[in-house]
Short mmCIF file of C-alpha atoms in Angstrom, two decimals:
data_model
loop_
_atom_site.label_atom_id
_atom_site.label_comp_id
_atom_site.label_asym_id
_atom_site.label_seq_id
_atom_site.Cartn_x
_atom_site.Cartn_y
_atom_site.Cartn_z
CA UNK A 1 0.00 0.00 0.00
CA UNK A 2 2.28 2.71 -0.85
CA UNK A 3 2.40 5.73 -3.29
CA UNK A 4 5.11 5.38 -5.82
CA UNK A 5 6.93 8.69 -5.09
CA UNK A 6 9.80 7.47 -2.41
CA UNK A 7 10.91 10.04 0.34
CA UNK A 8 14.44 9.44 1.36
CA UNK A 9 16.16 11.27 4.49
CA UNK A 10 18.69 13.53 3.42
CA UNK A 11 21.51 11.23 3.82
CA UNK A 12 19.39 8.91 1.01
CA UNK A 13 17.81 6.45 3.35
CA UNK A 14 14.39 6.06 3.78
CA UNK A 15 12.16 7.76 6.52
CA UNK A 16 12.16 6.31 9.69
CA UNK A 17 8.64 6.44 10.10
CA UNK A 18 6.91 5.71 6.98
CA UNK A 19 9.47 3.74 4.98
CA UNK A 20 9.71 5.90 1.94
CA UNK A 21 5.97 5.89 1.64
CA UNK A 22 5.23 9.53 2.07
CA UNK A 23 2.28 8.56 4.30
CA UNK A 24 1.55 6.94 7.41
CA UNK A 25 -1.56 4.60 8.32
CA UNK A 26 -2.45 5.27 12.01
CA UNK A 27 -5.27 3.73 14.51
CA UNK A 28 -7.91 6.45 15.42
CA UNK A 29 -11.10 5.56 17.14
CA UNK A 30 -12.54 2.57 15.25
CA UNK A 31 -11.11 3.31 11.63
CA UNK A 32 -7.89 2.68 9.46
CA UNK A 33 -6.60 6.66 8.54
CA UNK A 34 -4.20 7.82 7.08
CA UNK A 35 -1.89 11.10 6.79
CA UNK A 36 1.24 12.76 4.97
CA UNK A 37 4.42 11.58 7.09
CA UNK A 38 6.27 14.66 8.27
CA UNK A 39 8.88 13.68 5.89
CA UNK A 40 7.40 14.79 3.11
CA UNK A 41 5.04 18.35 4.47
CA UNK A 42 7.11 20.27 2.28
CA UNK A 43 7.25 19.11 -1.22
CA UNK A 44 10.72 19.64 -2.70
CA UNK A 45 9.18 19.54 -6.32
CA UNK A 46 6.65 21.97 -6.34
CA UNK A 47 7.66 24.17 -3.46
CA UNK A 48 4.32 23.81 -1.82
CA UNK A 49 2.38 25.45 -5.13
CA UNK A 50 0.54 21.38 -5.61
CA UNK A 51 1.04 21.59 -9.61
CA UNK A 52 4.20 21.69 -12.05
CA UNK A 53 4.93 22.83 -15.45
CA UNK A 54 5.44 19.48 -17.55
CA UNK A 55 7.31 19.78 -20.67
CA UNK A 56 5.37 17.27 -23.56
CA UNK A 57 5.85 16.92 -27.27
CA UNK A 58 3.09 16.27 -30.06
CA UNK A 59 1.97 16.43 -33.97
CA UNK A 60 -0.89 18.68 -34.29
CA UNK A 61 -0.30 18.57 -38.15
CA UNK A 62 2.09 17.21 -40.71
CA UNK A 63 3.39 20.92 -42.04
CA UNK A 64 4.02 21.65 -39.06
CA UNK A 65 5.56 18.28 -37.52
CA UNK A 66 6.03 17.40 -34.07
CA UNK A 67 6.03 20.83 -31.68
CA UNK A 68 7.02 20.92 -27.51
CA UNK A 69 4.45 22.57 -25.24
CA UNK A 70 4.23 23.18 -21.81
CA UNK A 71 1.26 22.46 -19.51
CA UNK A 72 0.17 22.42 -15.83
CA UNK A 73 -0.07 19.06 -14.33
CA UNK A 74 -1.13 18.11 -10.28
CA UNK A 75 2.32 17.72 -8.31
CA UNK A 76 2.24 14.37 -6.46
CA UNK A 77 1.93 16.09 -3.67
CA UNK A 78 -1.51 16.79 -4.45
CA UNK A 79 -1.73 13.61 -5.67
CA UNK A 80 -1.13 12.83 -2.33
CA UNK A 81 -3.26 14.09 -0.52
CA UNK A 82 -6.05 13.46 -2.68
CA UNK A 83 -5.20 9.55 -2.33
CA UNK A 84 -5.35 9.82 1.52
CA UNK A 85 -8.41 11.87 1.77
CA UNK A 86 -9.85 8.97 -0.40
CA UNK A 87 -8.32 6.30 1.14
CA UNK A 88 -9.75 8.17 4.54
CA UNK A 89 -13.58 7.45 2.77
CA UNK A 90 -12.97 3.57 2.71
CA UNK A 91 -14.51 3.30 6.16
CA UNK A 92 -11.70 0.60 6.53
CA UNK A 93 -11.79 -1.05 10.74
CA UNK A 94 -8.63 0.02 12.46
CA UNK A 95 -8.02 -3.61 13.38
CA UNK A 96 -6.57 -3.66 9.94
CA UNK A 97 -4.86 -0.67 9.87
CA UNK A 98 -1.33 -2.51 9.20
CA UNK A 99 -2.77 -4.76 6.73
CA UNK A 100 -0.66 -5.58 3.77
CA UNK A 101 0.38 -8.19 1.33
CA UNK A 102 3.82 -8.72 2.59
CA UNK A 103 2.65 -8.98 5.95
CA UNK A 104 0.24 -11.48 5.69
CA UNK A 105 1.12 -14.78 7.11
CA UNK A 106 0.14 -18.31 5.03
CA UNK A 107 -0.33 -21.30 7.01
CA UNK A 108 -1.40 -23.43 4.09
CA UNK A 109 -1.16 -23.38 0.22
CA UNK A 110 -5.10 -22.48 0.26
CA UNK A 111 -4.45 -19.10 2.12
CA UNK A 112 -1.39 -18.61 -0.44
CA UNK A 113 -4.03 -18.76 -3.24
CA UNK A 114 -5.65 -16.41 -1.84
CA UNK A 115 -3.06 -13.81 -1.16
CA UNK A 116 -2.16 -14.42 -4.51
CA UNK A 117 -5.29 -14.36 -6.08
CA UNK A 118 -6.22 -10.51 -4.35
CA UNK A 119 -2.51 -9.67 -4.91
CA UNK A 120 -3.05 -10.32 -8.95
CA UNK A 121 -6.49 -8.71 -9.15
CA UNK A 122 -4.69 -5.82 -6.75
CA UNK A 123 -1.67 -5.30 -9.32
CA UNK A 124 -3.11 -5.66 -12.43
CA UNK A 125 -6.47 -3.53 -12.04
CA UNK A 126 -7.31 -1.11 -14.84
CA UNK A 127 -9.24 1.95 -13.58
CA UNK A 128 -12.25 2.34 -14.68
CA UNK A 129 -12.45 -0.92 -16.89
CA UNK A 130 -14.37 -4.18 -16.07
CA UNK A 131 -12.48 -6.68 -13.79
CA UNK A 132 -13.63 -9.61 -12.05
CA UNK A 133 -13.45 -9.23 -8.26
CA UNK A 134 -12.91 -12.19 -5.81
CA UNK A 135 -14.78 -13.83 -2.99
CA UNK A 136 -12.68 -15.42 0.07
CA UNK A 137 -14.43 -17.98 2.06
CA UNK A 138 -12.95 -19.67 5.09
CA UNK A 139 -12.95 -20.35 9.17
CA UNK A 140 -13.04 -16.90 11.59
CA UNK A 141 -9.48 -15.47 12.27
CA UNK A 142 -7.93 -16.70 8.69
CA UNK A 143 -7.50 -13.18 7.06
CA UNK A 144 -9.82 -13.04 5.18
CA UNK A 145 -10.31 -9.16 6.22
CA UNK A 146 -6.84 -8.49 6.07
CA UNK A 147 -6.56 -9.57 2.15
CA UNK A 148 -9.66 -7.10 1.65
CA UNK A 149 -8.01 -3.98 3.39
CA UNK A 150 -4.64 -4.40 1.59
CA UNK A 151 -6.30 -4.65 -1.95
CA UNK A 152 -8.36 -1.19 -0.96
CA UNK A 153 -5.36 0.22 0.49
CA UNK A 154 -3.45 -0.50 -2.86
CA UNK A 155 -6.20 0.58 -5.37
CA UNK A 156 -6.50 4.03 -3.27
CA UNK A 157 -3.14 4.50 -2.42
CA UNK A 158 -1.21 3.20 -5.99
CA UNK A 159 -4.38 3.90 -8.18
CA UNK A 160 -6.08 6.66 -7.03
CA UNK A 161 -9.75 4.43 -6.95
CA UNK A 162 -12.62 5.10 -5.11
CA UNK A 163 -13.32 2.19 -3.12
CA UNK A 164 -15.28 1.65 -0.16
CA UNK A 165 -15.11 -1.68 2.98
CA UNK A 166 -18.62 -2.24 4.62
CA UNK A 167 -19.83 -5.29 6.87
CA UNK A 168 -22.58 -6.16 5.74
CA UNK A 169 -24.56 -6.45 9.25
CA UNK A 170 -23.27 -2.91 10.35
CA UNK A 171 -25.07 -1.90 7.36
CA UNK A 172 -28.05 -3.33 7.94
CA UNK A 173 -28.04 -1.72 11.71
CA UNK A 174 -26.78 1.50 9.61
CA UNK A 175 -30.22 1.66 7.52
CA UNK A 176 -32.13 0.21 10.12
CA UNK A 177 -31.17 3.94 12.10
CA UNK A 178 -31.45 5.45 8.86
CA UNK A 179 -35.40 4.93 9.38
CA UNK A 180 -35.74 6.34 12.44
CA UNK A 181 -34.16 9.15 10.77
CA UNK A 182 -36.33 9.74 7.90
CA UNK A 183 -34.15 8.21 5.20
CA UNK A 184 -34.67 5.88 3.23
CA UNK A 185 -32.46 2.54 2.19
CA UNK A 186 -31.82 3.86 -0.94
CA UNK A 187 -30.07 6.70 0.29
CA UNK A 188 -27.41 4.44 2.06
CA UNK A 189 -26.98 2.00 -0.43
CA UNK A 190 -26.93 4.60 -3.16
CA UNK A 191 -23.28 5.46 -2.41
CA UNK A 192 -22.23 2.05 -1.99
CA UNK A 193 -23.88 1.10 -5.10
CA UNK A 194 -21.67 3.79 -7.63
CA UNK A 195 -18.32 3.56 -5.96
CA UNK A 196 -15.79 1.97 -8.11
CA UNK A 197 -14.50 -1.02 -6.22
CA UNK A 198 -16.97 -2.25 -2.59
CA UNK A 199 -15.84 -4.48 -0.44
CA UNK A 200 -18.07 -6.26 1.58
CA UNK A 201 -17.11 -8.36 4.45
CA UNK A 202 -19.26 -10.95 6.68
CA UNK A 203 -21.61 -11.89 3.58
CA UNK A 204 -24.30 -14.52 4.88
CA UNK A 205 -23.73 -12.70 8.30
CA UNK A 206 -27.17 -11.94 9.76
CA UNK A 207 -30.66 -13.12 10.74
CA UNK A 208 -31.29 -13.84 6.97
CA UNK A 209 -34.62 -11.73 7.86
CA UNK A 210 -36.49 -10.10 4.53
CA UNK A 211 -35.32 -7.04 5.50
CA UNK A 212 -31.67 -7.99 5.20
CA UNK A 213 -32.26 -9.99 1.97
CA UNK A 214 -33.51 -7.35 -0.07
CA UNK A 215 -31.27 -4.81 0.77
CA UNK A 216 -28.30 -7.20 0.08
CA UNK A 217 -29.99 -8.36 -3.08
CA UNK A 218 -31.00 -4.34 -4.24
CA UNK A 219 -27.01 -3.41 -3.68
CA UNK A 220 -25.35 -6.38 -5.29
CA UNK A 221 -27.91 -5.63 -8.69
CA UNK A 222 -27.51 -2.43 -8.92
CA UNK A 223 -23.57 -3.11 -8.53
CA UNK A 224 -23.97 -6.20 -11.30
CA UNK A 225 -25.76 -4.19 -13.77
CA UNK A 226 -23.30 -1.38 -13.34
CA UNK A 227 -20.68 -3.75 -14.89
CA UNK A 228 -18.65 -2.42 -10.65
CA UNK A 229 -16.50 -3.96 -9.27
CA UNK A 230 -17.04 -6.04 -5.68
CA UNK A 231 -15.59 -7.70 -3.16
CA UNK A 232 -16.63 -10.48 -0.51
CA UNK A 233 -15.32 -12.33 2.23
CA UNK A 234 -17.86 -14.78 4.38
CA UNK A 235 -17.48 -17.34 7.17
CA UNK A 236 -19.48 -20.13 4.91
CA UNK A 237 -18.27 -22.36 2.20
CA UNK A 238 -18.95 -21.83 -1.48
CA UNK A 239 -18.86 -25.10 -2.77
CA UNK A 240 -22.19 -26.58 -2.53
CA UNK A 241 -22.62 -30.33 -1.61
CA UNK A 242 -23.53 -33.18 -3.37
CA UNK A 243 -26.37 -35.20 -1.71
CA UNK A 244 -27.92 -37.99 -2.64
CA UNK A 245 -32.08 -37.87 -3.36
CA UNK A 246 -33.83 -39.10 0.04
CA UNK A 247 -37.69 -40.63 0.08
CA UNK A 248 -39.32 -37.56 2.01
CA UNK A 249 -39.85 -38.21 5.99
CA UNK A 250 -42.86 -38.89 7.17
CA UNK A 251 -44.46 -35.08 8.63
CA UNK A 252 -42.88 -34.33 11.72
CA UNK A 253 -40.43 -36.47 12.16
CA UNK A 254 -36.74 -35.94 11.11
CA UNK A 255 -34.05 -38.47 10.69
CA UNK A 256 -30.40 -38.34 12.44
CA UNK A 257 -29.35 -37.68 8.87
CA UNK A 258 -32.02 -34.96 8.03
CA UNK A 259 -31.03 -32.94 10.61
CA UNK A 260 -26.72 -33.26 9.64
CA UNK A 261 -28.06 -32.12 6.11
CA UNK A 262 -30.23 -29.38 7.43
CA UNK A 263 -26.53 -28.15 9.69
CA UNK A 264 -24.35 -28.88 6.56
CA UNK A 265 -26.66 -26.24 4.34
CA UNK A 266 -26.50 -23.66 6.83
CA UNK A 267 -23.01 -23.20 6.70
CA UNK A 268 -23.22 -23.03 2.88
CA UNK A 269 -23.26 -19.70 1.57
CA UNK A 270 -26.06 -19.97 -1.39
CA UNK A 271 -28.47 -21.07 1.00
CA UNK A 272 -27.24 -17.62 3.29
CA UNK A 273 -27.88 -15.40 0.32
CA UNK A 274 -30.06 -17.50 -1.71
CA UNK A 275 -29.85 -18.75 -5.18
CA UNK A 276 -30.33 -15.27 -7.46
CA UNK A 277 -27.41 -13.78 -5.54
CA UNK A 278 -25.21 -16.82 -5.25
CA UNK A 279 -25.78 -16.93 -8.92
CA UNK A 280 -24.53 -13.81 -9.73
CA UNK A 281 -21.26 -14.17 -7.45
CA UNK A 282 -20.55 -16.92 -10.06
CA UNK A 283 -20.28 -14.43 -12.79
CA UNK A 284 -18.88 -11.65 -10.28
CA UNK A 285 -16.03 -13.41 -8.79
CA UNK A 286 -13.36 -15.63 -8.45
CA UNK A 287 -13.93 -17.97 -5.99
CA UNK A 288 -11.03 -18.78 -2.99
CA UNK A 289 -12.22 -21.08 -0.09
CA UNK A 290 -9.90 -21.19 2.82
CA UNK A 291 -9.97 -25.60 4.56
CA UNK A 292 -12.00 -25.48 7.60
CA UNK A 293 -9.06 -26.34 9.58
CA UNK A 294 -7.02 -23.74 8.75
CA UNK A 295 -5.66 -22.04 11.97
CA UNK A 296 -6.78 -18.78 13.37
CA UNK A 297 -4.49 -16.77 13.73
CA UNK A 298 -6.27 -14.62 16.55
CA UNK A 299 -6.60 -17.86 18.73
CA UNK A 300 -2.85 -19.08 17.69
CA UNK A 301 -1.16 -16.11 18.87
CA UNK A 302 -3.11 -15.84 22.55
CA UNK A 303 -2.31 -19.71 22.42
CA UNK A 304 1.56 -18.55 22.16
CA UNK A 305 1.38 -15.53 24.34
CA UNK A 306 -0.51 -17.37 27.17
CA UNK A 307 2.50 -20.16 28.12
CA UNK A 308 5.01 -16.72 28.49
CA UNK A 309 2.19 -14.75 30.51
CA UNK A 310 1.77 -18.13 33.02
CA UNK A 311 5.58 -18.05 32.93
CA UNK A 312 5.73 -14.62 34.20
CA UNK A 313 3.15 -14.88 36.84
CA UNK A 314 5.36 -18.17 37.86
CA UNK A 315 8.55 -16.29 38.32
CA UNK A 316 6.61 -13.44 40.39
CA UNK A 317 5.32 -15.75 42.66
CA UNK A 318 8.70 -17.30 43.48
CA UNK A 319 10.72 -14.11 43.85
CA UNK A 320 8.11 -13.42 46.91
#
């Protein structure tokens, strides 16, 4: 996540604090934001004027042959700024905040896919052309939300794209107040629905309630018949299962088996979302599911840190 202009100290090395970046990604309240480092608060190309005279050469007729011109271009300073004021609009979770494709951690060749497969789509967007977005599925603590927040951060920071991160169940308690406000859902997802690359996280999340369904259903149309670009990351598995055809119970009573089947579906995302959207997330996206045993990392690292806490308390209790 970093904007190609490089700010070196003055003895050549990079800054300190943002590692040539220019910017810095900071924790404040609940959200991912960012700001110019310090390092670069006075731009040594413009001199603080945000534009530059750029020098370029073209053929405006064949008598005349190929003449220079001069014309006034943003500095990247303003570039800059306009990147983090944008990348400041993603509504990105501060959990996240250091999220990035080197620093995300494979266990298995699975999650490595998937790195890869956001890394790819991350690198080799166009903006404003059609491209294919992805949907990671996998266990809780697998970073999944990670992968999404260093593909925004990239696209905002590198590209300059509008892009915005929503969970999908804060949204739902978003238009819910929304009502009690005199708006109406289509005022919320309005936004949502024309920015160029959405990213929504916790799909299936939810009570599954007809409120919830059509408002998931209205967004991700609007966004498919836009030719947009989206996101997703969800806790259930894409692949559906194949069962075999059972003679139908007798009414009210339900088999040993019935009732694994009826568990197995509800952790399957196309019966979370139901068959018109599931359909379309075909066409949408590529599809990355994470093994059900892969480790999360949330509960591996308190599983490390705990034997070292127990190990302090230990040596406390001796020294008294």
């Amino acid at each position: 996540m970093a904007v190609r202009e490089m700010a070196p100290k003055a003895n050549g090395e990079a800054c300190g604090v943002c590692g040539g970046r220019t910017y810095v990604i900071e924790r404040r309240g609940d959200q991912a934001l960012a700001r110019t480092c310090e390092c670069s608060g006075n731009c040594s190309v413009c001199g603080g004027r945000g534009h530059v005279l750029v020098e370029r050469e073209a053929e405006f007729s064949q008598k005349v042959g190929p003449r220079r011109y001069e014309v006034m271009e943003q500095c990247v300073c303003t570039q800059r700024r306009t990147r983090i004021s944008r990348f400041n609009e993603v509504g990105l979770p501060a959990v996240v905040s250091h999220a990035s494709f080197d620093n995300y951690r494979a266990f298995n060749e699975a999650q490595d896919r998937g790195r890869g497969v956001a890394l790819h789509f991350a690198h080799q967007y166009v903006k404003g052309g059609p491209s294919k977005g992805f949907i990671l599925s996998g266990p809780v603590g697998t970073g999944k939300t990670h992968l999404l927040a260093a593909t925004l951060g990239h696209l905002v920071l590198e590209l300059g794209v509008r892009g915005r991160y929503v969970e999908i169940s804060l949204l739902y308690a978003t238009i819910r107040r929304g009502f009690q406000e005199g708006k109406s859902g289509g005022e919320i997802i309005g936004p949502l629905s024309e920015v160029e690359v959405l990213a929504i996280d916790e799909l299936g999340k939810g009570r599954g309630s007809p409120f919830e369904m059509e408002t998931l259903d209205e967004l991700i149309a609007r966004r498919y018949n836009a030719g947009r670009t989206t996101l997703f990351a969800t806790n259930y598995s894409l692949e559906p299962e194949k069962r075999a055809v059972r003679s139908a119970a007798p009414t009210g009573y339900r088999t040993t088996e019935d009732a694994r089947s009826a568990a197995r579906d509800a952790d399957l995302l196309r019966e979370r979302v139901g068959e018109r959207i599931y359909s379309r997330l075909c066409e949408l996206c590529t599809f990355v599911e994470l093994p059900k045993d892969t480790p999360d990392r949330r509960r591996t690292r308190q599983e490390m840190d705990a034997p070292m806490h127990h190990a302090a308390g230990g040596s406390r209790t001796l020294g008294r």
